[in-house]
Amino acid sequence: MTSPSPHSNSPSPPRFPVVVVGAGPAGLTVGNILRAAGVDCLVLETESREFIERRPRAGVIEEWAVRGLERRGLAGNLLERAERHSECEFRFDGHGYRFAYTELTGRHHWVYPQPLLVTDLVREYADVRGGEIRFGVRDVRLHDLDSDRPAVSYTDPDSGERRLVHCDFVAGCDGARGASRAALPDRARISRHDYGIGWLALLAEAPPSADRVLFGMHPRGFAGHMPRSAEMTRYYLQCPPGDDPDDWSDDRVWDELQQRLRAADRPPLTRGRLLEKRVLDMHNYVVEPMVFGRLFLAGDAAHLVAPIAAKGMNLALNDAFLLGDGLVAYLTKGDPTGLDGYSAACLRRVWDYQEFSEWLSGIYHGTSSGDPHRAGTTLARLRRVFTSPVASAAFAEQYLGTATAY
Ligand code: RFL
């Protein structure tokens, strides 16, 4: 819960128009948009700069998000280095079925590892646009969010002293386990969906085994292959929720991946050292509304979507564009339209992506459910994507996030 602001030791605590809590893709994008418009802000981050620049996570960015970054001067390296994907492939019954979405729509998926994007965004914010940022802060707390004089306090990592910062707005961009979620008032409605499955998320120091994303639907469970770079590939293996990653030796992982992604006319997987093995219990949540007084939530702080359809960072960027633009309009021109409509505008795309992730989960996990009826309807759903032009177009639109209205 939000608490009244503590008395500060210093005679006049610093004041920023906006305090951004969290330096992930959402927070750093908001910070960059504010700085480009000459609006001062302070970004607070619990981890070190080195840590956030290396933390592996997302890779797939949708084309509208790339263009949104480009319009705001934030896509220079991405446009130079990211790979453009034009198809994905479903593997089942020992065969591979390519879905060439660019042929259908003219649109691409871009693959650019999240740590590279975060590195670009921190550099631009702090080193180029002169934005203020504090790394390694501890015990962040939000205060007086229902007043027009909110504040954020934190413990300074060097001195160990509490610091208080006053502001006009707090951008809560600190992910699923941050201080913003902890400060939500009782009136916040949080809805959840638990998939009841786990995914073993793996990062392999190995070149991709195909130039596209692969989805393996196998009676033993789902397996995924997501190229990240010429040397790095993310893989996923469906497993029981709460499974222990230590039970998955490298050999067991590679044997299982090979079995679940096997296709008669495709080469075997290229193996390599596994740099990350963690079990994700797959679930989604949505906080409604995304605004509480002067606290504006963005990204995973407001909504989580399991990485089934690679949507989380895309949603975080969409929120950040809307929030950054809304704050700039209000703080530089007094125009409240963007901020007033912020929550509703974000939530339309959020709910659409939540629904698509749950629909896609049905395809990924249906054949291994042990229920022959569900396996039958799963294969019917998949066949429809490949045989009906209307179903293909609908799938491509949702997979790429290209709907013209949300
Ligand atoms: P982040 O990235 O979690 O950043 C939040 C930041 O806040 C800091 N923090 C705090 N700072 C201050 N005070 C506190 N009290 C704080 N508590 C935390 C954290 O250290 C962090 O730096 O949230 P943001 O910006 O909303 O971005 C969301 C995305 O990171 C997330 O949705 C994606 O990674 C999801 N995701 C994917 N999304 C895609 O669009 N495409 C993908 O291909 C994709 N692949 C993935 C993914 C997520 C994965 N995991 C780990 C669940 C693959 C995986 C394996």
Short mmCIF file of N, CA and C and ligand atoms in Angstrom, two decimals, residues 21-27 44-47 52 55-61 114 137 140 173-179 201 228 234 236 276 278 280 298-301 305 307 310-314 316, ligand 1:
data_model
loop_
_atom_site.label_atom_id
_atom_site.label_comp_id
_atom_site.label_asym_id
_atom_site.label_seq_id
_atom_site.Cartn_x
_atom_site.Cartn_y
_atom_site.Cartn_z
N VAL A 21 10.15 4.23 -11.87
CA VAL A 21 10.65 3.15 -11.02
C VAL A 21 10.89 1.93 -11.92
N GLY A 22 12.15 1.56 -12.09
CA GLY A 22 12.48 0.39 -12.90
C GLY A 22 13.11 0.76 -14.24
N ALA A 23 14.28 0.18 -14.52
CA ALA A 23 14.99 0.46 -15.78
C ALA A 23 14.98 -0.77 -16.67
N GLY A 24 13.77 -1.25 -16.97
CA GLY A 24 13.60 -2.28 -18.00
C GLY A 24 13.22 -1.59 -19.30
N PRO A 25 12.77 -2.35 -20.29
CA PRO A 25 12.37 -1.74 -21.55
C PRO A 25 11.29 -0.65 -21.36
N ALA A 26 10.32 -0.90 -20.46
CA ALA A 26 9.25 0.09 -20.28
C ALA A 26 9.81 1.38 -19.67
N GLY A 27 10.49 1.27 -18.53
CA GLY A 27 10.96 2.46 -17.82
C GLY A 27 11.95 3.28 -18.63
N LEU A 44 14.87 5.05 -11.11
CA LEU A 44 15.41 4.30 -9.98
C LEU A 44 15.42 2.82 -10.33
N GLU A 45 16.56 2.17 -10.13
CA GLU A 45 16.69 0.75 -10.50
C GLU A 45 17.40 0.00 -9.38
N THR A 46 16.86 -1.15 -9.01
CA THR A 46 17.45 -1.90 -7.90
C THR A 46 18.75 -2.63 -8.28
N GLU A 47 18.86 -3.01 -9.55
CA GLU A 47 20.05 -3.76 -9.98
C GLU A 47 21.14 -2.81 -10.47
N ILE A 52 21.62 -5.31 -15.61
CA ILE A 52 20.45 -5.17 -16.51
C ILE A 52 20.89 -5.25 -17.98
N ARG A 55 20.99 -9.24 -18.52
CA ARG A 55 19.91 -10.15 -18.13
C ARG A 55 19.18 -10.69 -19.37
N PRO A 56 19.28 -12.01 -19.61
CA PRO A 56 18.67 -12.54 -20.84
C PRO A 56 17.17 -12.71 -20.66
N ARG A 57 16.40 -12.37 -21.66
CA ARG A 57 14.95 -12.56 -21.59
C ARG A 57 14.38 -12.62 -23.00
N ALA A 58 13.74 -11.52 -23.42
CA ALA A 58 13.00 -11.54 -24.68
C ALA A 58 13.93 -11.47 -25.90
N GLY A 59 13.35 -11.67 -27.04
CA GLY A 59 14.09 -11.54 -28.29
C GLY A 59 13.21 -11.07 -29.44
N VAL A 60 11.95 -11.48 -29.41
CA VAL A 60 11.08 -11.20 -30.56
C VAL A 60 10.39 -9.85 -30.37
N ILE A 61 10.60 -8.95 -31.33
CA ILE A 61 9.96 -7.64 -31.27
C ILE A 61 9.10 -7.47 -32.53
N GLN A 114 16.81 -8.85 -25.67
CA GLN A 114 16.43 -7.80 -24.73
C GLN A 114 17.63 -7.10 -24.08
N VAL A 137 19.55 0.90 -6.03
CA VAL A 137 18.79 1.45 -4.90
C VAL A 137 18.06 0.31 -4.18
N VAL A 140 12.62 0.53 -2.21
CA VAL A 140 11.90 1.64 -2.84
C VAL A 140 10.46 1.66 -2.33
N CYS A 173 7.29 1.08 -13.46
CA CYS A 173 7.78 0.23 -14.56
C CYS A 173 8.71 -0.84 -14.00
N ASP A 174 8.44 -1.31 -12.78
CA ASP A 174 9.41 -2.16 -12.10
C ASP A 174 9.01 -3.64 -12.12
N GLY A 175 8.31 -4.04 -13.16
CA GLY A 175 8.12 -5.46 -13.41
C GLY A 175 7.19 -6.15 -12.43
N ALA A 176 7.25 -7.49 -12.48
CA ALA A 176 6.27 -8.31 -11.78
C ALA A 176 6.46 -8.31 -10.27
N ARG A 177 7.66 -8.02 -9.80
CA ARG A 177 7.90 -8.13 -8.35
C ARG A 177 8.38 -6.81 -7.74
N GLY A 178 7.92 -5.71 -8.32
CA GLY A 178 8.45 -4.41 -7.88
C GLY A 178 7.65 -3.74 -6.79
N ALA A 179 8.08 -2.51 -6.47
CA ALA A 179 7.42 -1.73 -5.42
C ALA A 179 6.07 -1.20 -5.89
N ALA A 201 12.95 -22.95 -19.28
CA ALA A 201 13.49 -21.95 -20.21
C ALA A 201 15.00 -22.12 -20.27
N ARG A 228 18.27 -16.37 -31.27
CA ARG A 228 18.52 -15.07 -30.63
C ARG A 228 19.64 -14.31 -31.36
N ARG A 234 17.49 -19.60 -27.79
CA ARG A 234 16.65 -19.91 -26.65
C ARG A 234 15.81 -21.13 -26.99
N TYR A 236 12.74 -23.93 -25.23
CA TYR A 236 11.80 -24.18 -24.14
C TYR A 236 11.39 -25.64 -24.17
N GLU A 276 21.56 -21.01 -19.26
CA GLU A 276 20.47 -20.71 -18.34
C GLU A 276 19.48 -21.86 -18.36
N ARG A 278 15.89 -22.38 -16.27
CA ARG A 278 14.99 -22.03 -15.18
C ARG A 278 13.57 -22.45 -15.51
N LEU A 280 9.72 -21.89 -15.50
CA LEU A 280 8.71 -20.83 -15.41
C LEU A 280 7.35 -21.48 -15.20
N ALA A 298 3.21 0.53 -16.09
CA ALA A 298 3.52 0.17 -17.48
C ALA A 298 4.29 -1.15 -17.49
N GLY A 299 4.08 -1.94 -18.52
CA GLY A 299 4.82 -3.20 -18.69
C GLY A 299 4.39 -4.26 -17.70
N ASP A 300 5.34 -5.14 -17.35
CA ASP A 300 5.03 -6.28 -16.49
C ASP A 300 4.49 -5.86 -15.12
N ALA A 301 4.72 -4.63 -14.71
CA ALA A 301 4.13 -4.17 -13.44
C ALA A 301 2.61 -4.17 -13.53
N VAL A 305 2.29 -11.62 -19.27
CA VAL A 305 1.81 -12.62 -20.21
C VAL A 305 2.95 -13.63 -20.37
N PRO A 307 5.57 -16.29 -21.70
CA PRO A 307 6.25 -16.07 -22.99
C PRO A 307 5.79 -17.00 -24.13
N ALA A 310 5.46 -14.66 -27.12
CA ALA A 310 6.51 -13.62 -27.18
C ALA A 310 5.90 -12.22 -27.23
N LYS A 311 5.05 -11.91 -26.29
CA LYS A 311 4.31 -10.65 -26.34
C LYS A 311 4.66 -9.64 -25.24
N GLY A 312 5.29 -10.11 -24.12
CA GLY A 312 5.42 -9.26 -22.93
C GLY A 312 6.18 -7.97 -23.17
N MET A 313 7.33 -8.06 -23.82
CA MET A 313 8.12 -6.84 -24.04
C MET A 313 7.44 -5.93 -25.05
N ASN A 314 6.73 -6.52 -25.98
CA ASN A 314 6.00 -5.70 -26.95
C ASN A 314 4.92 -4.88 -26.25
N ALA A 316 5.03 -4.01 -23.12
CA ALA A 316 5.73 -3.03 -22.29
C ALA A 316 6.09 -1.80 -23.15
P1 RFL B 1 11.32 -5.66 -16.59
O1 RFL B 1 12.08 -5.98 -17.82
O2 RFL B 1 11.11 -6.72 -15.58
O3 RFL B 1 12.04 -4.42 -15.91
C1 RFL B 1 11.70 -3.99 -14.61
C2 RFL B 1 12.93 -3.38 -13.98
O4 RFL B 1 12.60 -2.92 -12.67
C3 RFL B 1 13.63 -3.32 -11.76
N1 RFL B 1 13.01 -3.37 -10.42
C4 RFL B 1 12.98 -2.30 -9.61
N2 RFL B 1 13.47 -1.07 -9.73
C5 RFL B 1 13.26 -0.20 -8.72
N3 RFL B 1 12.58 -0.53 -7.58
C6 RFL B 1 12.08 -1.76 -7.42
N4 RFL B 1 11.40 -2.05 -6.30
C7 RFL B 1 12.27 -2.72 -8.45
N5 RFL B 1 11.90 -4.01 -8.62
C8 RFL B 1 12.36 -4.39 -9.82
C9 RFL B 1 14.11 -4.64 -12.31
O5 RFL B 1 15.42 -4.95 -11.86
C10 RFL B 1 14.06 -4.38 -13.82
O6 RFL B 1 15.26 -3.83 -14.30
O7 RFL B 1 9.86 -5.08 -16.94
P2 RFL B 1 9.34 -4.26 -18.23
O8 RFL B 1 10.19 -3.06 -18.50
O9 RFL B 1 7.91 -4.10 -18.00
O10 RFL B 1 9.59 -5.25 -19.49
C11 RFL B 1 8.86 -6.44 -19.58
C12 RFL B 1 9.71 -7.49 -20.31
O11 RFL B 1 10.96 -7.62 -19.66
C13 RFL B 1 9.01 -8.85 -20.36
O12 RFL B 1 7.64 -8.69 -20.64
C14 RFL B 1 9.62 -9.76 -21.43
O13 RFL B 1 10.93 -10.16 -21.08
C15 RFL B 1 8.73 -11.00 -21.66
N6 RFL B 1 9.36 -11.93 -22.62
C16 RFL B 1 9.24 -11.71 -23.98
N7 RFL B 1 8.56 -10.64 -24.44
C17 RFL B 1 8.49 -10.40 -25.79
O14 RFL B 1 7.82 -9.43 -26.20
N8 RFL B 1 9.14 -11.19 -26.70
C18 RFL B 1 9.87 -12.28 -26.29
O15 RFL B 1 10.49 -12.94 -27.13
C19 RFL B 1 9.91 -12.59 -24.88
N9 RFL B 1 10.63 -13.65 -24.43
C20 RFL B 1 10.10 -13.03 -22.14
C21 RFL B 1 10.72 -13.90 -23.08
C22 RFL B 1 10.22 -13.31 -20.78
C23 RFL B 1 10.93 -14.42 -20.35
N10 RFL B 1 11.01 -14.67 -18.95
C24 RFL B 1 12.21 -14.55 -18.23
C25 RFL B 1 9.80 -14.72 -18.21
C26 RFL B 1 11.44 -15.00 -22.65
C27 RFL B 1 11.55 -15.29 -21.28
C28 RFL B 1 12.32 -16.50 -20.84
#
